[in-house]
Amino acid sequence: MFIALIAKILLTALKVLLFLFLAVILVLLLISCLVFFTPLKYSASAEKYDIIKAEGKVSWLLGIIRISFLYNDGKSSYKLRIFGADYKKLAEFFAKRAKKKEKKKFDLESTEQTARDESEGDNSEGKKEEDVFPKEKEKHIYKEYKPSAEESTPSGKKEKTAEKEAGAEVEERHKEVQKNIQHSKDSGTDKGKRASNAVISSIKAFWQKIKSIPSKIKDAFNKIKSSIKEARKTVRNIKDKFKTVKEFIFSEITKNMLGVAKDNLFRLLAKIKPRKIKSDILFGTGDPCQTGEILGLAAVYMAMAGTTFNITPDFENRVLRGRIMVSGQIRASNLAFAVLRVIISNEWKSFYKEAMKIKEEF
């Protein structure tokens, strides 16, 4: 019975864990589907008559994230809303909350510090009474009195010792005078020898420098020669690298890769192009030829995109005024699939191999 009960508990725990694991996987799948397949809707309008005005809106994840911007005669503003709440207000709210927490923390620390200071002050009052006169507690050291030599000797001996001391002083002075005379003679000879030795050493050093000039010139010439050779080698290497890169750019592999990328780009543009376009534009560049070229490009785009613009050309004047409104949607899955198609293609594989070879050579 006990073993059966433990087995039953283990099975129920495993079931709970499996259900939790499946729930986490389902939540992750739901989030990934929302991110990849929920469209990012956009709409924008602009007009230019007396002043320039423009406004636009972008919403994503079923309106959870919304961005709106406004431009009016040089002044611009924007708003970011998350779950309907303004991002700036939320940021200000959290900033104020953080400041309040810091203020409370600082007040608590200041109160604790004051309490510590008060307690330390009470303890210091008791100690001050003991340390008012710390020097008085020290022991004084007294020097022993010793009688001088004159006091110990009798009067007859004092006169004899004075005469001896005077004669000794005269002899010492005479010896010092003789020593000074001999020292001056020796120093004069030493100074002459030192001066002659310094002159000889300076001449030798100058001669060594003159001898080393040709070797220094030779070394400098060799250095210049080696630096010129190295510069030539670097220039040749740069030329070779540039040549290999140029050949790679203009090779068939790169052309095929660009063709695949261009096809997928046009597919992506066809899916993310504006679905609604309303316009009423009057334009002119002042040059009839240039105005006609721009009008032709606009006609080609309208034919490729399958949309129409209401454009009125002015072949005589330079003018631009009117209004245009655009709206559409973009999905992250479209971009992901376009990139995946490029990566899976054989053209990308061959292009990547050649690029890695060139990188290894460099």
CSV table of C-alpha atoms in Angstrom, one decimal:
chain,number,residue,atom,x,y,z
A,1,MET,CA,0.0,0.0,0.0
A,2,PHE,CA,2.8,2.4,0.9
A,3,ILE,CA,4.7,1.8,-2.4
A,4,ALA,CA,1.5,2.2,-4.4
A,5,LEU,CA,0.8,5.5,-2.6
A,6,ILE,CA,4.3,6.8,-3.4
A,7,ALA,CA,4.0,5.7,-7.1
A,8,LYS,CA,0.6,7.5,-7.3
A,9,ILE,CA,2.2,10.7,-5.9
A,10,LEU,CA,5.1,10.5,-8.3
A,11,LEU,CA,2.7,10.1,-11.3
A,12,THR,CA,0.6,13.1,-10.3
A,13,ALA,CA,3.8,15.2,-9.9
A,14,LEU,CA,5.0,14.1,-13.3
A,15,LYS,CA,1.5,15.0,-14.8
A,16,VAL,CA,1.7,18.4,-13.2
A,17,LEU,CA,5.2,19.0,-14.5
A,18,LEU,CA,4.2,17.9,-18.0
A,19,PHE,CA,1.1,20.2,-18.0
A,20,LEU,CA,3.3,23.1,-16.8
A,21,PHE,CA,5.9,22.4,-19.5
A,22,LEU,CA,3.2,22.3,-22.2
A,23,ALA,CA,1.7,25.5,-20.9
A,24,VAL,CA,5.1,27.3,-21.1
A,25,ILE,CA,5.6,26.0,-24.7
A,26,LEU,CA,2.1,27.1,-25.7
A,27,VAL,CA,2.7,30.6,-24.2
A,28,LEU,CA,6.0,30.9,-26.0
A,29,LEU,CA,4.3,29.8,-29.3
A,30,LEU,CA,1.6,32.3,-28.8
A,31,ILE,CA,4.1,35.1,-28.1
A,32,SER,CA,6.2,34.1,-31.2
A,33,CYS,CA,3.0,34.0,-33.4
A,34,LEU,CA,2.0,37.4,-32.1
A,35,VAL,CA,5.5,38.9,-32.8
A,36,PHE,CA,5.9,37.3,-36.2
A,37,PHE,CA,2.4,37.4,-37.7
A,38,THR,CA,0.7,40.4,-36.0
A,39,PRO,CA,1.0,43.2,-38.5
A,40,LEU,CA,2.6,46.6,-37.7
A,41,LYS,CA,0.0,49.1,-39.0
A,42,TYR,CA,1.1,52.5,-40.1
A,43,SER,CA,-0.6,55.6,-41.5
A,44,ALA,CA,0.9,59.0,-42.3
A,45,SER,CA,-0.3,62.2,-43.9
A,46,ALA,CA,1.6,65.3,-45.0
A,47,GLU,CA,0.5,68.6,-46.6
A,48,LYS,CA,2.3,71.7,-47.8
A,49,TYR,CA,0.4,74.9,-48.7
A,50,ASP,CA,1.3,77.9,-46.6
A,51,ILE,CA,3.1,75.8,-44.0
A,52,ILE,CA,4.3,72.2,-43.8
A,53,LYS,CA,2.3,69.8,-41.6
A,54,ALA,CA,2.8,66.1,-41.1
A,55,GLU,CA,1.4,63.4,-38.7
A,56,GLY,CA,1.6,59.7,-38.4
A,57,LYS,CA,0.6,56.7,-36.3
A,58,VAL,CA,2.2,53.2,-35.8
A,59,SER,CA,0.6,50.4,-33.8
A,60,TRP,CA,1.8,46.9,-33.1
A,61,LEU,CA,0.7,43.8,-31.2
A,62,LEU,CA,-3.1,44.6,-31.5
A,63,GLY,CA,-2.6,48.2,-30.3
A,64,ILE,CA,-0.6,47.3,-27.2
A,65,ILE,CA,2.2,49.5,-28.5
A,66,ARG,CA,1.3,52.8,-30.2
A,67,ILE,CA,3.5,55.6,-31.5
A,68,SER,CA,2.2,58.9,-32.8
A,69,PHE,CA,4.1,61.9,-34.1
A,70,LEU,CA,3.2,65.4,-35.2
A,71,TYR,CA,5.1,68.0,-37.2
A,72,ASN,CA,3.8,71.6,-37.6
A,73,ASP,CA,5.8,74.4,-39.1
A,74,GLY,CA,9.2,73.4,-37.6
A,75,LYS,CA,7.7,72.1,-34.2
A,76,SER,CA,7.6,68.3,-33.6
A,77,SER,CA,6.3,66.1,-30.9
A,78,TYR,CA,5.7,62.4,-30.3
A,79,LYS,CA,3.8,60.0,-28.0
A,80,LEU,CA,4.5,56.4,-27.0
A,81,ARG,CA,1.7,54.4,-25.4
A,82,ILE,CA,2.0,51.0,-23.9
A,83,PHE,CA,-1.3,49.4,-22.9
A,84,GLY,CA,-2.9,52.8,-23.4
A,85,ALA,CA,-0.6,54.5,-20.8
A,86,ASP,CA,1.7,57.3,-21.9
A,87,TYR,CA,5.4,56.3,-21.7
A,88,LYS,CA,6.6,59.7,-20.5
A,89,LYS,CA,4.1,59.8,-17.7
A,90,LEU,CA,5.0,56.3,-16.6
A,91,ALA,CA,8.7,57.2,-16.7
A,92,GLU,CA,8.0,60.4,-14.6
A,93,PHE,CA,6.0,58.3,-12.1
A,94,PHE,CA,8.7,55.7,-11.6
A,95,ALA,CA,11.3,58.4,-11.4
A,96,LYS,CA,9.4,60.2,-8.6
A,97,ARG,CA,8.9,56.9,-6.8
A,98,ALA,CA,12.6,56.2,-7.0
A,99,LYS,CA,13.4,59.7,-5.6
A,100,LYS,CA,11.0,59.1,-2.7
A,101,LYS,CA,12.7,55.8,-1.8
A,102,GLU,CA,16.1,57.5,-1.9
A,103,LYS,CA,14.8,60.3,0.3
A,104,LYS,CA,13.4,57.9,2.9
A,105,LYS,CA,16.7,56.0,2.9
A,106,PHE,CA,18.7,59.2,3.4
A,107,ASP,CA,16.4,60.3,6.2
A,108,LEU,CA,16.8,56.9,8.0
A,109,GLU,CA,20.5,57.0,7.6
A,110,SER,CA,20.7,60.6,9.0
A,111,THR,CA,18.5,59.6,12.0
A,112,GLU,CA,20.7,56.6,12.7
A,113,GLN,CA,23.8,58.8,12.4
A,114,THR,CA,22.5,61.4,14.9
A,115,ALA,CA,21.6,58.6,17.3
A,116,ARG,CA,25.1,57.3,17.1
A,117,ASP,CA,26.6,60.7,17.6
A,118,GLU,CA,24.5,61.3,20.7
A,119,SER,CA,25.5,57.9,22.2
A,120,GLU,CA,29.2,58.6,21.4
A,121,GLY,CA,28.9,62.1,23.1
A,122,ASP,CA,27.5,60.5,26.3
A,123,ASN,CA,30.4,58.1,26.5
A,124,SER,CA,33.0,60.8,25.8
A,125,GLU,CA,31.8,62.9,28.8
A,126,GLY,CA,32.8,60.1,31.3
A,127,LYS,CA,36.2,59.8,29.7
A,128,LYS,CA,37.0,63.5,29.7
A,129,GLU,CA,37.1,63.6,33.5
A,130,GLU,CA,39.8,61.0,33.6
A,131,ASP,CA,41.9,62.6,30.9
A,132,VAL,CA,41.7,66.3,32.1
A,133,PHE,CA,45.3,66.4,33.4
A,134,PRO,CA,47.1,63.3,31.9
A,135,LYS,CA,50.5,65.0,32.3
A,136,GLU,CA,50.2,65.3,36.0
A,137,LYS,CA,50.1,61.5,36.3
A,138,GLU,CA,53.5,61.1,34.6
A,139,LYS,CA,56.6,60.6,36.7
A,140,HIS,CA,59.2,63.4,36.6
A,141,ILE,CA,62.8,62.3,35.9
A,142,TYR,CA,65.4,64.2,37.9
A,143,LYS,CA,69.0,64.4,36.9
A,144,GLU,CA,71.6,63.4,39.4
A,145,TYR,CA,73.9,66.2,40.6
A,146,LYS,CA,77.6,65.6,39.8
A,147,PRO,CA,80.3,68.0,41.1
A,148,SER,CA,82.6,69.6,38.4
A,149,ALA,CA,86.3,68.9,38.1
A,150,GLU,CA,87.3,72.3,39.3
A,151,GLU,CA,85.3,71.9,42.6
A,152,SER,CA,87.0,68.6,43.4
A,153,THR,CA,90.6,69.8,42.8
A,154,PRO,CA,92.5,72.0,45.3
A,155,SER,CA,93.7,75.6,44.4
A,156,GLY,CA,97.3,74.6,43.8
A,157,LYS,CA,96.4,72.1,41.1
A,158,LYS,CA,94.1,74.5,39.3
A,159,GLU,CA,97.0,76.8,38.2
A,160,LYS,CA,99.2,73.9,36.9
A,161,THR,CA,96.4,72.4,34.8
A,162,ALA,CA,95.6,75.9,33.3
A,163,GLU,CA,99.2,76.3,32.1
A,164,LYS,CA,99.3,72.9,30.6
A,165,GLU,CA,96.1,73.5,28.7
A,166,ALA,CA,97.3,76.8,27.3
A,167,GLY,CA,100.5,75.2,25.9
A,168,ALA,CA,98.6,72.3,24.4
A,169,GLU,CA,96.3,74.7,22.6
A,170,VAL,CA,99.2,76.6,21.1
A,171,GLU,CA,100.8,73.4,19.8
A,172,GLU,CA,97.4,72.3,18.3
A,173,ARG,CA,97.0,75.6,16.5
A,174,HIS,CA,100.5,75.4,15.0
A,175,LYS,CA,99.9,71.9,13.7
A,176,GLU,CA,96.6,73.0,12.1
A,177,VAL,CA,98.3,75.9,10.3
A,178,GLN,CA,101.0,73.5,8.9
A,179,LYS,CA,98.3,71.0,7.8
A,180,ASN,CA,96.3,73.8,6.0
A,181,ILE,CA,99.5,74.9,4.1
A,182,GLN,CA,100.3,71.4,3.0
A,183,HIS,CA,96.6,70.8,2.0
A,184,SER,CA,96.6,74.0,-0.2
A,185,LYS,CA,99.8,72.8,-2.0
A,186,ASP,CA,98.4,69.4,-2.6
A,187,SER,CA,95.0,70.7,-3.8
A,188,GLY,CA,96.7,73.1,-6.3
A,189,THR,CA,98.6,70.2,-7.9
A,190,ASP,CA,95.5,68.0,-7.9
A,191,LYS,CA,93.4,70.7,-9.6
A,192,GLY,CA,96.0,71.0,-12.4
A,193,LYS,CA,96.1,67.3,-12.9
A,194,ARG,CA,92.3,67.1,-13.0
A,195,ALA,CA,92.0,69.9,-15.5
A,196,SER,CA,94.6,68.3,-17.8
A,197,ASN,CA,92.9,64.9,-17.5
A,198,ALA,CA,89.5,66.5,-18.3
A,199,VAL,CA,90.8,68.2,-21.4
A,200,ILE,CA,92.4,64.9,-22.6
A,201,SER,CA,89.2,62.9,-22.0
A,202,SER,CA,87.1,65.6,-23.8
A,203,ILE,CA,89.4,65.4,-26.8
A,204,LYS,CA,89.2,61.6,-26.8
A,205,ALA,CA,85.4,61.7,-26.7
A,206,PHE,CA,85.2,64.2,-29.5
A,207,TRP,CA,87.5,62.0,-31.6
A,208,GLN,CA,85.3,59.0,-30.9
A,209,LYS,CA,82.3,60.9,-32.1
A,210,ILE,CA,84.0,61.9,-35.3
A,211,LYS,CA,85.0,58.3,-35.9
A,212,SER,CA,81.4,57.1,-35.4
A,213,ILE,CA,79.9,59.5,-37.9
A,214,PRO,CA,80.4,57.3,-41.0
A,215,SER,CA,78.9,54.3,-39.3
A,216,LYS,CA,75.9,56.3,-38.2
A,217,ILE,CA,75.4,57.6,-41.8
A,218,LYS,CA,75.6,54.0,-43.1
A,219,ASP,CA,73.0,52.8,-40.5
A,220,ALA,CA,70.6,55.6,-41.4
A,221,PHE,CA,71.0,54.8,-45.1
A,222,ASN,CA,70.3,51.1,-44.4
A,223,LYS,CA,67.2,52.0,-42.4
A,224,ILE,CA,65.9,54.2,-45.2
A,225,LYS,CA,66.5,51.5,-47.7
A,226,SER,CA,64.7,48.8,-45.6
A,227,SER,CA,61.7,51.2,-45.0
A,228,ILE,CA,61.4,51.8,-48.7
A,229,LYS,CA,61.5,48.0,-49.4
A,230,GLU,CA,58.8,47.5,-46.7
A,231,ALA,CA,56.6,50.3,-48.2
A,232,ARG,CA,56.9,48.7,-51.6
A,233,LYS,CA,55.9,45.3,-50.2
A,234,THR,CA,52.8,46.8,-48.5
A,235,VAL,CA,51.8,48.7,-51.6
A,236,ARG,CA,52.1,45.4,-53.6
A,237,ASN,CA,50.0,43.6,-51.0
A,238,ILE,CA,47.3,46.3,-51.0
A,239,LYS,CA,47.2,46.1,-54.8
A,240,ASP,CA,46.9,42.3,-54.8
A,241,LYS,CA,44.1,42.5,-52.2
A,242,PHE,CA,42.3,45.2,-54.0
A,243,LYS,CA,42.5,43.1,-57.2
A,244,THR,CA,41.1,40.0,-55.5
A,245,VAL,CA,38.2,42.0,-54.0
A,246,LYS,CA,37.5,43.6,-57.3
A,247,GLU,CA,37.4,40.2,-59.1
A,248,PHE,CA,35.1,38.9,-56.3
A,249,ILE,CA,32.7,41.9,-56.6
A,250,PHE,CA,32.4,41.6,-60.4
A,251,SER,CA,32.3,37.8,-60.5
A,252,GLU,CA,29.4,35.7,-61.6
A,253,ILE,CA,28.8,34.4,-58.0
A,254,THR,CA,28.3,37.9,-56.7
A,255,LYS,CA,26.0,38.8,-59.7
A,256,ASN,CA,23.8,35.7,-59.0
A,257,MET,CA,23.7,36.5,-55.3
A,258,LEU,CA,22.6,40.1,-56.1
A,259,GLY,CA,19.9,38.7,-58.4
A,260,VAL,CA,18.5,36.5,-55.7
A,261,ALA,CA,18.6,39.4,-53.1
A,262,LYS,CA,16.9,41.7,-55.6
A,263,ASP,CA,14.0,39.3,-56.3
A,264,ASN,CA,13.3,38.8,-52.6
A,265,LEU,CA,13.5,42.5,-52.0
A,266,PHE,CA,10.9,43.2,-54.6
A,267,ARG,CA,8.7,40.5,-53.1
A,268,LEU,CA,9.1,42.1,-49.7
A,269,LEU,CA,8.3,45.6,-51.0
A,270,ALA,CA,5.2,44.2,-52.7
A,271,LYS,CA,4.0,42.9,-49.4
A,272,ILE,CA,4.8,45.9,-47.2
A,273,LYS,CA,3.8,48.6,-49.8
A,274,PRO,CA,1.1,51.1,-48.8
A,275,ARG,CA,-2.3,49.7,-49.4
A,276,LYS,CA,-4.1,53.0,-49.6
A,277,ILE,CA,-2.6,56.2,-51.1
A,278,LYS,CA,-4.5,59.4,-51.6
A,279,SER,CA,-2.8,62.4,-53.1
A,280,ASP,CA,-3.4,65.7,-54.7
A,281,ILE,CA,-0.1,67.2,-55.7
A,282,LEU,CA,1.0,70.0,-57.9
A,283,PHE,CA,4.7,70.0,-58.6
A,284,GLY,CA,7.2,71.6,-61.0
A,285,THR,CA,11.0,72.0,-61.0
A,286,GLY,CA,11.2,74.9,-63.4
A,287,ASP,CA,12.9,72.7,-66.0
A,288,PRO,CA,10.4,70.9,-68.3
A,289,CYS,CA,12.9,68.0,-68.9
A,290,GLN,CA,13.5,67.3,-65.3
A,291,THR,CA,9.8,67.6,-64.5
A,292,GLY,CA,9.0,65.1,-67.2
A,293,GLU,CA,11.7,62.7,-65.9
A,294,ILE,CA,10.2,62.8,-62.3
A,295,LEU,CA,6.7,62.2,-63.7
A,296,GLY,CA,8.0,59.2,-65.7
A,297,LEU,CA,9.6,57.7,-62.6
A,298,ALA,CA,6.4,58.2,-60.7
A,299,ALA,CA,4.4,56.4,-63.5
A,300,VAL,CA,6.9,53.5,-63.4
A,301,TYR,CA,6.5,53.1,-59.6
A,302,MET,CA,2.7,53.3,-59.9
A,303,ALA,CA,2.8,50.5,-62.6
A,304,MET,CA,5.0,48.3,-60.4
A,305,ALA,CA,3.2,48.9,-57.1
A,306,GLY,CA,-0.3,48.8,-58.7
A,307,THR,CA,-1.3,52.2,-57.1
A,308,THR,CA,-2.2,55.5,-58.6
A,309,PHE,CA,-1.3,59.1,-57.6
A,310,ASN,CA,-3.2,62.3,-58.4
A,311,ILE,CA,-0.2,64.4,-59.7
A,312,THR,CA,-0.5,67.5,-61.7
A,313,PRO,CA,2.8,68.7,-63.3
A,314,ASP,CA,3.7,72.3,-63.9
A,315,PHE,CA,6.3,72.5,-66.7
A,316,GLU,CA,6.8,76.2,-66.4
A,317,ASN,CA,7.0,77.1,-62.7
A,318,ARG,CA,9.0,75.8,-59.8
A,319,VAL,CA,6.3,74.7,-57.3
A,320,LEU,CA,5.4,72.0,-54.8
A,321,ARG,CA,2.2,71.9,-52.9
A,322,GLY,CA,-0.5,69.5,-52.1
A,323,ARG,CA,-1.4,66.7,-49.8
A,324,ILE,CA,-0.7,63.0,-49.5
A,325,MET,CA,-2.1,60.2,-47.2
A,326,VAL,CA,-0.5,56.7,-46.9
A,327,SER,CA,-1.5,53.7,-44.9
A,328,GLY,CA,-0.5,50.0,-44.8
A,329,GLN,CA,0.9,47.2,-42.7
A,330,ILE,CA,4.1,45.3,-42.3
A,331,ARG,CA,4.6,41.8,-40.8
A,332,ALA,CA,7.8,40.6,-39.2
A,333,SER,CA,7.2,37.2,-40.8
A,334,ASN,CA,7.5,38.7,-44.3
A,335,LEU,CA,11.0,40.0,-43.5
A,336,ALA,CA,12.0,36.7,-41.8
A,337,PHE,CA,10.9,34.6,-44.8
A,338,ALA,CA,12.6,36.9,-47.2
A,339,VAL,CA,15.9,36.6,-45.3
A,340,LEU,CA,15.4,32.8,-44.9
A,341,ARG,CA,14.9,32.4,-48.7
A,342,VAL,CA,18.2,34.2,-49.4
A,343,ILE,CA,20.1,32.1,-46.8
A,344,ILE,CA,18.8,28.8,-48.1
A,345,SER,CA,19.6,29.5,-51.8
A,346,ASN,CA,22.7,28.0,-53.4
A,347,GLU,CA,23.8,31.4,-54.6
A,348,TRP,CA,24.2,32.5,-51.0
A,349,LYS,CA,26.2,29.3,-50.1
A,350,SER,CA,28.7,29.8,-52.9
A,351,PHE,CA,28.9,33.5,-52.2
A,352,TYR,CA,29.6,32.8,-48.5
A,353,LYS,CA,32.4,30.2,-49.3
A,354,GLU,CA,34.2,32.6,-51.6
A,355,ALA,CA,33.9,35.4,-49.0
A,356,MET,CA,35.4,33.2,-46.4
A,357,LYS,CA,38.3,32.2,-48.7
A,358,ILE,CA,39.1,35.9,-49.3
A,359,LYS,CA,38.9,36.6,-45.5
A,360,GLU,CA,41.4,33.8,-44.8
A,361,GLU,CA,43.8,35.2,-47.5
A,362,PHE,CA,43.7,38.6,-45.8
